[in-house]
Amino acid sequence: MKAENIAPVLRGLTFNGETGAVVCFDAAESEGADVLSLTADAALELEKIASNIKRVSVKGLGSFVIGEAGRVAVVTGGAQGFGAGLVRQLVKNGYFVFIADMNLKGAESFASELNAENKKDVASAVEVNVADEASVEKMIDQIVLKTGGLDLFVNNAGVLKAGSVKEQNLADFEFVTKVNYTGYFLCVKYVSRVMAAQNTAAIKGAKGEYYADIIQINSKSGLEGSKKNGAYAGGKFGGIGLTQSFALELVTDNIKVNSICPGNFFEGPLWSDPDRGLFVQYLNTGKVPGAKTVEDVKAFYEAKVPMGRGCQPEDIAKALFYLVDQKYETGQALPVTGGQVMLK
Ligand SMILES: NC(=O)c1ccc[n+]([C@@H]2O[C@H](COP(=O)([O-])OP(=O)(O)OC[C@H]3O[C@@H](n4cnc5c(N)ncnc54)[C@H](O)[C@@H]3O)[C@@H](O)[C@H]2O)c1
């Protein structure tokens, strides 16, 4: 029996309908008046944990510290761009957030910045390559040992390599598909197991209706084709198929699954990076007729949005908090595009 299997059950048992305790694993067994000592099998069979219990010690394994109640979120690709903006909004709203990214250094320095600003631990970095199954499994194990489970998983990590269907090489097509589409499957595969174990335990003693949430950051290109950008749009369209299918299956585990389809985040690195951003690329390749500067390219794209501006992380955060609060919706794809793409 692994600690990773027990931790979500213990967290689930602490739920009061809205929130559960943060449960942190410690490799040392412990004893005392506020410690419940038992075998691994008995831990999995527990029906409740009395409120005076501060640690659950499991023979041959270690102990689980029952901490304060608190909501836990994970944001993949949280080191920069939309992901970083969402991390900030989640922290502002009281979540403890795991910043899960391939760029571990970036995630670590962002977590330190947030912890310093808030004068307490509000974020933690965890390394992951969402396109690699072993790496995803390791990320989820690390999270579970630190907090016992989670309330919200934001599948945000994504990449874009544009290219004509006549010219794009297979390696580029597969790279984009593996991160944006397969990566979503891999993350949900491991995160849903933890949420299901946590929620099954939570339902046993629930005093209200509790749901965990998986939210995929999709794109307006998941709702409408994107010229010379088929790998990206195809994977994003497919992502909505996964969202709908996962939602149908996971509803019985009290997990809601939804997508958010943002418009373009012009101020983020994807568009505005001075060397590799899309504005510079489009300027250099003459994609926007008559454009002489990066500002001309930006103005061209802003004019395509009925509301006259790009999408900001705060716009997506509002959609995200709506989807979490809304207990009567799952399997949806919510556009946040300033009117640029409308549902049919
Ligand atoms: N920027 C936009 O205009 C825009 C518009 C609509 C939707 N989106 C979507 O929003 C999400 C975030 O986009 P962004 O523009 O903020 O991206 P970004 O390029 O600014 O940041 C992406 C982050 O993901 C990380 N990452 C990349 N591949 C990874 C992998 N395999 N495993 C783990 N981490 C990985 C990167 O290190 C980086 O920190 C993506 O899913 C994207 O498709 C972006």
mmCIF file of N, CA and C and ligand atoms in Angstrom, residues 76-84 100-103 128-132 155-160 175 178-180 217-221 232 236 260-266 268-271 278 311 316, ligand 1:
data_model
loop_
_atom_site.group_PDB
_atom_site.id
_atom_site.type_symbol
_atom_site.label_atom_id
_atom_site.label_comp_id
_atom_site.label_asym_id
_atom_site.label_seq_id
_atom_site.Cartn_x
_atom_site.Cartn_y
_atom_site.Cartn_z
ATOM 1 N N THR A 76 -1.256 23.730 -14.626
ATOM 2 C CA THR A 76 -0.128 23.322 -15.467
ATOM 3 C C THR A 76 0.240 24.497 -16.376
ATOM 4 N N GLY A 77 1.528 24.585 -16.692
ATOM 5 C CA GLY A 77 1.982 25.737 -17.479
ATOM 6 C C GLY A 77 1.763 27.028 -16.710
ATOM 7 N N GLY A 78 1.900 26.942 -15.380
ATOM 8 C CA GLY A 78 1.586 28.094 -14.525
ATOM 9 C C GLY A 78 2.725 29.088 -14.355
ATOM 10 N N ALA A 79 3.882 28.807 -14.975
ATOM 11 C CA ALA A 79 5.046 29.685 -14.752
ATOM 12 C C ALA A 79 4.950 31.012 -15.492
ATOM 13 N N GLN A 80 4.166 31.059 -16.558
ATOM 14 C CA GLN A 80 4.069 32.320 -17.323
ATOM 15 C C GLN A 80 2.726 32.398 -18.063
ATOM 16 N N GLY A 81 2.501 33.520 -18.726
ATOM 17 C CA GLY A 81 1.330 33.665 -19.592
ATOM 18 C C GLY A 81 0.009 33.571 -18.845
ATOM 19 N N PHE A 82 -1.002 33.033 -19.534
ATOM 20 C CA PHE A 82 -2.330 32.872 -18.937
ATOM 21 C C PHE A 82 -2.244 32.112 -17.619
ATOM 22 N N GLY A 83 -1.428 31.044 -17.613
ATOM 23 C CA GLY A 83 -1.323 30.192 -16.420
ATOM 24 C C GLY A 83 -0.892 30.997 -15.212
ATOM 25 N N ALA A 84 0.134 31.848 -15.383
ATOM 26 C CA ALA A 84 0.629 32.652 -14.260
ATOM 27 C C ALA A 84 -0.463 33.606 -13.770
ATOM 28 N N ALA A 100 2.662 23.964 -11.817
ATOM 29 C CA ALA A 100 3.233 22.770 -12.443
ATOM 30 C C ALA A 100 3.724 23.128 -13.839
ATOM 31 N N ASP A 101 5.017 22.993 -14.055
ATOM 32 C CA ASP A 101 5.545 23.472 -15.338
ATOM 33 C C ASP A 101 6.818 22.711 -15.700
ATOM 34 N N MET A 102 7.081 22.663 -17.000
ATOM 35 C CA MET A 102 8.347 22.112 -17.501
ATOM 36 C C MET A 102 9.497 23.012 -17.096
ATOM 37 N N ASN A 103 9.191 24.283 -17.018
ATOM 38 C CA ASN A 103 10.170 25.294 -16.626
ATOM 39 C C ASN A 103 10.168 25.380 -15.098
ATOM 40 N N VAL A 128 6.808 19.209 -14.335
ATOM 41 C CA VAL A 128 6.052 18.230 -15.128
ATOM 42 C C VAL A 128 6.241 18.491 -16.620
ATOM 43 N N ASN A 129 6.285 17.402 -17.361
ATOM 44 C CA ASN A 129 6.097 17.474 -18.812
ATOM 45 C C ASN A 129 4.774 16.771 -19.070
ATOM 46 N N VAL A 130 3.749 17.530 -19.403
ATOM 47 C CA VAL A 130 2.404 16.940 -19.513
ATOM 48 C C VAL A 130 2.291 15.924 -20.647
ATOM 49 N N ALA A 131 3.274 15.917 -21.539
ATOM 50 C CA ALA A 131 3.240 14.964 -22.653
ATOM 51 C C ALA A 131 3.899 13.633 -22.289
ATOM 52 N N ASP A 132 4.381 13.516 -21.065
ATOM 53 C CA ASP A 132 5.108 12.316 -20.650
ATOM 54 C C ASP A 132 4.361 11.659 -19.481
ATOM 55 N N ASN A 155 -5.958 22.559 -16.493
ATOM 56 C CA ASN A 155 -5.115 22.009 -17.562
ATOM 57 C C ASN A 155 -4.824 23.136 -18.558
ATOM 58 N N ASN A 156 -3.733 23.846 -18.294
ATOM 59 C CA ASN A 156 -3.460 25.065 -19.059
ATOM 60 C C ASN A 156 -2.254 24.941 -19.993
ATOM 61 N N ALA A 157 -1.275 24.095 -19.646
ATOM 62 C CA ALA A 157 -0.048 24.015 -20.468
ATOM 63 C C ALA A 157 -0.424 23.750 -21.919
ATOM 64 N N GLY A 158 0.122 24.537 -22.811
ATOM 65 C CA GLY A 158 -0.188 24.352 -24.228
ATOM 66 C C GLY A 158 0.903 24.960 -25.083
ATOM 67 N N VAL A 159 0.996 24.488 -26.312
ATOM 68 C CA VAL A 159 2.013 25.004 -27.247
ATOM 69 C C VAL A 159 1.363 25.264 -28.599
ATOM 70 N N LEU A 160 2.039 26.070 -29.401
ATOM 71 C CA LEU A 160 1.511 26.372 -30.735
ATOM 72 C C LEU A 160 2.660 26.366 -31.737
ATOM 73 N N PHE A 175 4.178 17.100 -32.057
ATOM 74 C CA PHE A 175 4.590 17.815 -30.833
ATOM 75 C C PHE A 175 3.396 18.602 -30.270
ATOM 76 N N LYS A 178 0.672 16.237 -28.996
ATOM 77 C CA LYS A 178 1.051 15.509 -27.783
ATOM 78 C C LYS A 178 0.903 16.380 -26.530
ATOM 79 N N VAL A 179 1.268 17.636 -26.635
ATOM 80 C CA VAL A 179 1.155 18.511 -25.459
ATOM 81 C C VAL A 179 -0.313 18.905 -25.251
ATOM 82 N N ASN A 180 -0.965 19.409 -26.302
ATOM 83 C CA ASN A 180 -2.293 20.014 -26.128
ATOM 84 C C ASN A 180 -3.407 18.978 -25.974
ATOM 85 N N ILE A 217 -7.982 24.823 -20.205
ATOM 86 C CA ILE A 217 -7.896 26.077 -20.938
ATOM 87 C C ILE A 217 -7.751 25.693 -22.407
ATOM 88 N N ASN A 218 -8.839 25.870 -23.118
ATOM 89 C CA ASN A 218 -8.898 25.522 -24.533
ATOM 90 C C ASN A 218 -8.540 26.775 -25.320
ATOM 91 N N SER A 219 -9.321 27.148 -26.321
ATOM 92 C CA SER A 219 -9.026 28.325 -27.144
ATOM 93 C C SER A 219 -10.240 28.608 -28.021
ATOM 94 N N LYS A 220 -10.299 29.832 -28.550
ATOM 95 C CA LYS A 220 -11.337 30.087 -29.558
ATOM 96 C C LYS A 220 -11.078 29.186 -30.765
ATOM 97 N N SER A 221 -9.814 28.752 -30.936
ATOM 98 C CA SER A 221 -9.492 27.833 -32.038
ATOM 99 C C SER A 221 -9.983 26.409 -31.781
ATOM 100 N N TYR A 232 -2.862 22.955 -34.033
ATOM 101 C CA TYR A 232 -3.348 23.600 -32.802
ATOM 102 C C TYR A 232 -4.874 23.501 -32.726
ATOM 103 N N LYS A 236 -7.258 21.324 -30.144
ATOM 104 C CA LYS A 236 -8.183 22.036 -29.251
ATOM 105 C C LYS A 236 -9.628 21.576 -29.475
ATOM 106 N N ILE A 260 -12.592 26.236 -21.003
ATOM 107 C CA ILE A 260 -12.751 27.681 -21.251
ATOM 108 C C ILE A 260 -12.036 27.963 -22.569
ATOM 109 N N CYS A 261 -12.699 28.723 -23.449
ATOM 110 C CA CYS A 261 -12.129 28.990 -24.778
ATOM 111 C C CYS A 261 -11.796 30.476 -24.904
ATOM 112 N N PRO A 262 -10.576 30.858 -24.503
ATOM 113 C CA PRO A 262 -10.241 32.292 -24.532
ATOM 114 C C PRO A 262 -9.895 32.775 -25.931
ATOM 115 N N GLY A 263 -10.037 34.100 -26.087
ATOM 116 C CA GLY A 263 -9.486 34.767 -27.263
ATOM 117 C C GLY A 263 -7.997 34.998 -27.041
ATOM 118 N N ASN A 264 -7.392 35.794 -27.913
ATOM 119 C CA ASN A 264 -5.941 35.974 -27.870
ATOM 120 C C ASN A 264 -5.493 36.875 -26.722
ATOM 121 N N PHE A 265 -4.421 36.451 -26.056
ATOM 122 C CA PHE A 265 -3.820 37.216 -24.958
ATOM 123 C C PHE A 265 -2.622 37.961 -25.553
ATOM 124 N N PHE A 266 -2.906 39.149 -26.133
ATOM 125 C CA PHE A 266 -1.882 39.853 -26.912
ATOM 126 C C PHE A 266 -0.682 40.314 -26.081
ATOM 127 N N GLY A 268 0.612 38.694 -23.558
ATOM 128 C CA GLY A 268 1.369 37.548 -23.027
ATOM 129 C C GLY A 268 2.553 37.202 -23.927
ATOM 130 N N PRO A 269 3.465 36.337 -23.427
ATOM 131 C CA PRO A 269 4.685 35.995 -24.169
ATOM 132 C C PRO A 269 4.418 35.362 -25.536
ATOM 133 N N LEU A 270 3.342 34.573 -25.662
ATOM 134 C CA LEU A 270 3.078 33.909 -26.942
ATOM 135 C C LEU A 270 3.000 34.930 -28.076
ATOM 136 N N TRP A 271 2.350 36.049 -27.828
ATOM 137 C CA TRP A 271 2.201 37.079 -28.862
ATOM 138 C C TRP A 271 3.295 38.133 -28.782
ATOM 139 N N LEU A 278 4.417 35.936 -31.645
ATOM 140 C CA LEU A 278 3.687 35.868 -32.923
ATOM 141 C C LEU A 278 3.664 37.217 -33.637
ATOM 142 N N CYS A 311 -7.810 39.152 -24.850
ATOM 143 C CA CYS A 311 -8.293 38.514 -23.622
ATOM 144 C C CYS A 311 -7.213 38.620 -22.544
ATOM 145 N N ILE A 316 -10.396 35.326 -17.995
ATOM 146 C CA ILE A 316 -10.526 33.864 -17.891
ATOM 147 C C ILE A 316 -10.810 33.457 -16.459
HETATM 148 N N1 LIG B 1 -1.900 33.212 -25.549
HETATM 149 C C1 LIG B 1 -3.049 33.191 -26.220
HETATM 150 O O1 LIG B 1 -3.353 34.106 -26.987
HETATM 151 C C2 LIG B 1 -4.010 32.041 -26.035
HETATM 152 C C3 LIG B 1 -5.301 32.142 -26.568
HETATM 153 C C4 LIG B 1 -6.208 31.117 -26.366
HETATM 154 C C5 LIG B 1 -5.835 30.005 -25.636
HETATM 155 N N2 LIG B 1 -4.563 29.917 -25.148
HETATM 156 C C6 LIG B 1 -4.224 28.706 -24.379
HETATM 157 O O2 LIG B 1 -3.853 29.095 -23.071
HETATM 158 C C7 LIG B 1 -2.896 28.184 -22.570
HETATM 159 C C8 LIG B 1 -1.677 28.962 -22.098
HETATM 160 O O3 LIG B 1 -1.151 29.662 -23.180
HETATM 161 P P1 LIG B 1 -0.092 30.852 -23.030
HETATM 162 O O4 LIG B 1 -0.161 31.669 -24.252
HETATM 163 O O5 LIG B 1 -0.243 31.492 -21.719
HETATM 164 O O6 LIG B 1 1.278 30.017 -23.111
HETATM 165 P P2 LIG B 1 2.766 30.423 -22.798
HETATM 166 O O7 LIG B 1 3.583 29.911 -23.931
HETATM 167 O O8 LIG B 1 2.915 31.860 -22.411
HETATM 168 O O9 LIG B 1 3.072 29.544 -21.479
HETATM 169 C C9 LIG B 1 2.935 28.163 -21.521
HETATM 170 C C10 LIG B 1 3.545 27.563 -20.264
HETATM 171 O O10 LIG B 1 3.389 26.146 -20.387
HETATM 172 C C11 LIG B 1 4.632 25.518 -20.130
HETATM 173 N N3 LIG B 1 4.698 24.282 -20.919
HETATM 174 C C12 LIG B 1 4.818 24.160 -22.257
HETATM 175 N N4 LIG B 1 4.845 22.862 -22.601
HETATM 176 C C13 LIG B 1 4.727 22.149 -21.448
HETATM 177 C C14 LIG B 1 4.683 20.767 -21.159
HETATM 178 N N5 LIG B 1 4.813 19.832 -22.111
HETATM 179 N N6 LIG B 1 4.532 20.389 -19.863
HETATM 180 C C15 LIG B 1 4.436 21.327 -18.882
HETATM 181 N N7 LIG B 1 4.492 22.637 -19.097
HETATM 182 C C16 LIG B 1 4.624 23.058 -20.383
HETATM 183 C C17 LIG B 1 5.692 26.523 -20.524
HETATM 184 O O11 LIG B 1 6.927 26.283 -19.863
HETATM 185 C C18 LIG B 1 5.037 27.847 -20.119
HETATM 186 O O12 LIG B 1 5.337 28.182 -18.786
HETATM 187 C C19 LIG B 1 -2.583 27.195 -23.698
HETATM 188 O O13 LIG B 1 -3.322 26.021 -23.524
HETATM 189 C C20 LIG B 1 -3.044 27.944 -24.921
HETATM 190 O O14 LIG B 1 -3.414 27.078 -25.971
HETATM 191 C C21 LIG B 1 -3.647 30.914 -25.322
#
